[in-house]
Amino acid sequence: DLQLNYVFKVDGDKLTGTGQGDGEPSPISEGKIEGDVITFKVTSHEGEVFPHTGKYYAQGDSIGMDIEVNGAKFHSTLKRVTDK
C-alpha cells in the first residue's frame, strides 16, 4: 500500500495545492473543478507527470480518484482529514 496525501486549495473552479507519495510534496498543476468532476496533474521532482481525474462526493466527504501511472490507471478513494 502507498499512502497518498493531498492539500487542495480551491478558488472558484481552479484547483491548486500539493500531492505527496513517498517523497516530498509536489505541486498540483492544471487543476480544474467542473461540477463534481476534478482534474489535475502532479509532477514529481524527477519530472514524471501523473494525471488525476476524480469525482467529488459531498455527502460522503470523499473523492473517488483515478490516477494514471506509466499508462496504467489506479483507483483510490481520498478521504478528508481534519486537524483536531
Short mmCIF file of N, CA and C in Angstrom, two decimals:
data_model
loop_
_atom_site.label_atom_id
_atom_site.label_comp_id
_atom_site.label_asym_id
_atom_site.label_seq_id
_atom_site.Cartn_x
_atom_site.Cartn_y
_atom_site.Cartn_z
N ASP A 1 0.83 -1.19 0.00
CA ASP A 1 0.00 0.00 0.00
C ASP A 1 0.87 1.24 0.00
N LEU A 2 0.39 2.26 -0.68
CA LEU A 2 1.07 3.54 -0.73
C LEU A 2 0.14 4.59 -0.17
N GLN A 3 0.59 5.33 0.81
CA GLN A 3 -0.22 6.40 1.36
C GLN A 3 0.01 7.66 0.54
N LEU A 4 -1.08 8.25 0.06
CA LEU A 4 -1.03 9.50 -0.69
C LEU A 4 -1.62 10.60 0.16
N ASN A 5 -1.00 11.75 0.14
CA ASN A 5 -1.52 12.92 0.86
C ASN A 5 -1.64 14.08 -0.11
N TYR A 6 -2.77 14.75 -0.04
CA TYR A 6 -3.01 15.91 -0.89
C TYR A 6 -3.44 17.08 -0.01
N VAL A 7 -3.00 18.27 -0.40
CA VAL A 7 -3.50 19.50 0.19
C VAL A 7 -4.11 20.27 -0.97
N PHE A 8 -5.44 20.43 -0.93
CA PHE A 8 -6.15 21.11 -2.01
C PHE A 8 -6.48 22.54 -1.60
N LYS A 9 -6.32 23.45 -2.56
CA LYS A 9 -6.74 24.84 -2.40
C LYS A 9 -7.65 25.15 -3.57
N VAL A 10 -8.87 25.59 -3.26
CA VAL A 10 -9.87 25.84 -4.29
C VAL A 10 -10.17 27.33 -4.35
N ASP A 11 -10.16 27.87 -5.58
CA ASP A 11 -10.52 29.26 -5.82
C ASP A 11 -11.43 29.27 -7.04
N GLY A 12 -12.75 29.28 -6.79
CA GLY A 12 -13.72 29.18 -7.88
C GLY A 12 -13.63 27.81 -8.51
N ASP A 13 -13.29 27.76 -9.81
CA ASP A 13 -13.15 26.46 -10.48
C ASP A 13 -11.69 26.04 -10.63
N LYS A 14 -10.77 26.78 -9.98
CA LYS A 14 -9.35 26.48 -10.07
C LYS A 14 -8.90 25.69 -8.83
N LEU A 15 -8.13 24.63 -9.07
CA LEU A 15 -7.62 23.77 -8.01
C LEU A 15 -6.10 23.82 -8.02
N THR A 16 -5.50 24.14 -6.88
CA THR A 16 -4.06 24.11 -6.71
C THR A 16 -3.75 23.35 -5.42
N GLY A 17 -2.49 23.28 -5.07
CA GLY A 17 -2.09 22.61 -3.84
C GLY A 17 -0.90 21.72 -4.09
N THR A 18 -0.83 20.61 -3.32
CA THR A 18 0.28 19.67 -3.45
C THR A 18 -0.22 18.23 -3.34
N GLY A 19 0.56 17.33 -3.91
CA GLY A 19 0.34 15.89 -3.78
C GLY A 19 1.62 15.26 -3.28
N GLN A 20 1.50 14.23 -2.45
CA GLN A 20 2.69 13.63 -1.88
C GLN A 20 2.51 12.12 -1.75
N GLY A 21 3.49 11.37 -2.23
CA GLY A 21 3.53 9.92 -2.06
C GLY A 21 4.66 9.59 -1.11
N ASP A 22 5.71 8.97 -1.63
CA ASP A 22 6.84 8.57 -0.80
C ASP A 22 7.78 9.73 -0.45
N GLY A 23 7.89 10.71 -1.33
CA GLY A 23 8.89 11.77 -1.14
C GLY A 23 8.29 13.07 -0.66
N GLU A 24 8.92 14.14 -1.09
CA GLU A 24 8.48 15.48 -0.73
C GLU A 24 7.21 15.86 -1.50
N PRO A 25 6.41 16.78 -0.97
CA PRO A 25 5.21 17.23 -1.70
C PRO A 25 5.58 17.84 -3.05
N SER A 26 4.74 17.58 -4.05
CA SER A 26 4.93 18.12 -5.40
C SER A 26 3.72 18.99 -5.74
N PRO A 27 3.92 20.04 -6.53
CA PRO A 27 2.80 20.94 -6.84
C PRO A 27 1.75 20.31 -7.76
N ILE A 28 0.51 20.71 -7.53
CA ILE A 28 -0.60 20.36 -8.41
C ILE A 28 -0.65 21.41 -9.52
N SER A 29 -0.80 20.95 -10.77
CA SER A 29 -0.92 21.87 -11.90
C SER A 29 -2.15 21.50 -12.72
N GLU A 30 -2.58 22.45 -13.53
CA GLU A 30 -3.72 22.27 -14.43
C GLU A 30 -4.96 21.77 -13.69
N GLY A 31 -5.13 22.21 -12.46
CA GLY A 31 -6.26 21.78 -11.65
C GLY A 31 -7.54 22.50 -12.01
N LYS A 32 -8.61 21.74 -12.24
CA LYS A 32 -9.92 22.31 -12.59
C LYS A 32 -11.02 21.56 -11.85
N ILE A 33 -12.06 22.30 -11.51
CA ILE A 33 -13.26 21.71 -10.93
C ILE A 33 -14.42 22.11 -11.83
N GLU A 34 -15.10 21.12 -12.38
CA GLU A 34 -16.27 21.36 -13.24
C GLU A 34 -17.42 20.55 -12.67
N GLY A 35 -18.30 21.21 -11.91
CA GLY A 35 -19.37 20.50 -11.22
C GLY A 35 -18.77 19.64 -10.14
N ASP A 36 -18.97 18.32 -10.22
CA ASP A 36 -18.38 17.42 -9.23
C ASP A 36 -17.18 16.65 -9.79
N VAL A 37 -16.67 17.09 -10.96
CA VAL A 37 -15.51 16.44 -11.59
C VAL A 37 -14.26 17.27 -11.32
N ILE A 38 -13.21 16.58 -10.88
CA ILE A 38 -11.94 17.22 -10.53
C ILE A 38 -10.86 16.62 -11.43
N THR A 39 -10.04 17.48 -12.06
CA THR A 39 -8.90 17.00 -12.83
C THR A 39 -7.68 17.83 -12.45
N PHE A 40 -6.53 17.16 -12.37
CA PHE A 40 -5.28 17.87 -12.11
C PHE A 40 -4.12 16.94 -12.40
N LYS A 41 -2.93 17.52 -12.40
CA LYS A 41 -1.70 16.75 -12.60
C LYS A 41 -0.75 17.03 -11.45
N VAL A 42 -0.01 16.01 -11.07
CA VAL A 42 1.06 16.16 -10.10
C VAL A 42 2.34 15.78 -10.81
N THR A 43 3.35 16.65 -10.73
CA THR A 43 4.63 16.38 -11.36
C THR A 43 5.65 16.11 -10.27
N SER A 44 6.27 14.93 -10.33
CA SER A 44 7.27 14.57 -9.32
C SER A 44 8.51 15.44 -9.48
N HIS A 45 9.38 15.40 -8.49
CA HIS A 45 10.63 16.16 -8.56
C HIS A 45 11.56 15.60 -9.64
N GLU A 46 11.29 14.36 -10.07
CA GLU A 46 12.07 13.77 -11.15
C GLU A 46 11.48 14.09 -12.52
N GLY A 47 10.36 14.82 -12.57
CA GLY A 47 9.75 15.23 -13.82
C GLY A 47 8.65 14.33 -14.34
N GLU A 48 8.30 13.27 -13.60
CA GLU A 48 7.20 12.40 -14.01
C GLU A 48 5.87 13.11 -13.76
N VAL A 49 4.97 13.03 -14.75
CA VAL A 49 3.66 13.68 -14.65
C VAL A 49 2.60 12.61 -14.40
N PHE A 50 1.77 12.81 -13.37
CA PHE A 50 0.73 11.86 -13.00
C PHE A 50 -0.63 12.54 -13.12
N PRO A 51 -1.38 12.26 -14.22
CA PRO A 51 -2.72 12.83 -14.39
C PRO A 51 -3.70 12.20 -13.39
N HIS A 52 -4.56 13.02 -12.83
CA HIS A 52 -5.59 12.58 -11.88
C HIS A 52 -6.95 13.03 -12.40
N THR A 53 -7.95 12.18 -12.31
CA THR A 53 -9.32 12.52 -12.63
C THR A 53 -10.19 11.96 -11.52
N GLY A 54 -11.09 12.78 -10.99
CA GLY A 54 -11.90 12.28 -9.89
C GLY A 54 -13.29 12.88 -9.84
N LYS A 55 -14.10 12.31 -8.97
CA LYS A 55 -15.46 12.80 -8.74
C LYS A 55 -15.62 13.05 -7.25
N TYR A 56 -16.10 14.23 -6.92
CA TYR A 56 -16.28 14.64 -5.53
C TYR A 56 -17.66 14.23 -5.05
N TYR A 57 -17.70 13.57 -3.91
CA TYR A 57 -18.96 13.14 -3.28
C TYR A 57 -19.14 13.95 -2.01
N ALA A 58 -19.90 15.04 -2.10
CA ALA A 58 -20.06 15.95 -0.97
C ALA A 58 -20.68 15.27 0.24
N GLN A 59 -21.66 14.42 0.03
CA GLN A 59 -22.34 13.77 1.15
C GLN A 59 -21.40 12.86 1.92
N GLY A 60 -20.51 12.20 1.21
CA GLY A 60 -19.58 11.27 1.84
C GLY A 60 -18.27 11.93 2.24
N ASP A 61 -18.08 13.20 1.88
CA ASP A 61 -16.86 13.94 2.19
C ASP A 61 -15.63 13.20 1.64
N SER A 62 -15.75 12.72 0.38
CA SER A 62 -14.65 11.98 -0.22
C SER A 62 -14.57 12.26 -1.72
N ILE A 63 -13.47 11.80 -2.32
CA ILE A 63 -13.26 11.92 -3.76
C ILE A 63 -12.87 10.55 -4.28
N GLY A 64 -13.60 10.04 -5.27
CA GLY A 64 -13.19 8.83 -5.98
C GLY A 64 -12.22 9.28 -7.06
N MET A 65 -10.97 8.79 -7.04
CA MET A 65 -9.93 9.33 -7.89
C MET A 65 -9.27 8.23 -8.72
N ASP A 66 -9.15 8.46 -10.05
CA ASP A 66 -8.35 7.61 -10.91
C ASP A 66 -7.02 8.31 -11.13
N ILE A 67 -5.94 7.57 -10.93
CA ILE A 67 -4.59 8.12 -11.06
C ILE A 67 -3.88 7.31 -12.14
N GLU A 68 -3.27 8.01 -13.10
CA GLU A 68 -2.56 7.33 -14.19
C GLU A 68 -1.07 7.31 -13.88
N VAL A 69 -0.49 6.11 -13.90
CA VAL A 69 0.94 5.93 -13.63
C VAL A 69 1.52 5.04 -14.73
N ASN A 70 2.42 5.61 -15.52
CA ASN A 70 3.07 4.86 -16.61
C ASN A 70 2.07 4.12 -17.50
N GLY A 71 0.98 4.77 -17.85
CA GLY A 71 -0.01 4.20 -18.76
C GLY A 71 -1.06 3.33 -18.09
N ALA A 72 -0.90 3.02 -16.82
CA ALA A 72 -1.88 2.21 -16.08
C ALA A 72 -2.71 3.13 -15.18
N LYS A 73 -4.00 2.80 -15.01
CA LYS A 73 -4.85 3.60 -14.13
C LYS A 73 -5.12 2.84 -12.85
N PHE A 74 -5.06 3.57 -11.75
CA PHE A 74 -5.35 3.03 -10.44
C PHE A 74 -6.47 3.84 -9.82
N HIS A 75 -7.34 3.19 -9.08
CA HIS A 75 -8.44 3.88 -8.42
C HIS A 75 -8.15 3.99 -6.94
N SER A 76 -8.48 5.15 -6.38
CA SER A 76 -8.28 5.40 -4.96
C SER A 76 -9.44 6.23 -4.45
N THR A 77 -9.73 6.12 -3.18
CA THR A 77 -10.72 6.97 -2.54
C THR A 77 -9.99 7.89 -1.58
N LEU A 78 -10.11 9.19 -1.81
CA LEU A 78 -9.49 10.18 -0.93
C LEU A 78 -10.50 10.60 0.11
N LYS A 79 -10.10 10.59 1.36
CA LYS A 79 -11.00 10.99 2.44
C LYS A 79 -10.42 12.19 3.16
N ARG A 80 -11.30 13.11 3.53
CA ARG A 80 -10.88 14.33 4.20
C ARG A 80 -10.37 14.01 5.59
N VAL A 81 -9.23 14.62 5.91
CA VAL A 81 -8.67 14.54 7.25
C VAL A 81 -8.72 15.95 7.82
N THR A 82 -9.29 16.07 8.99
CA THR A 82 -9.36 17.40 9.62
C THR A 82 -8.41 17.44 10.80
N ASP A 83 -7.79 18.59 10.97
CA ASP A 83 -6.89 18.79 12.13
C ASP A 83 -7.74 18.93 13.37
N LYS A 84 -7.31 18.29 14.44
CA LYS A 84 -8.05 18.39 15.70
C LYS A 84 -7.23 19.07 16.74
#
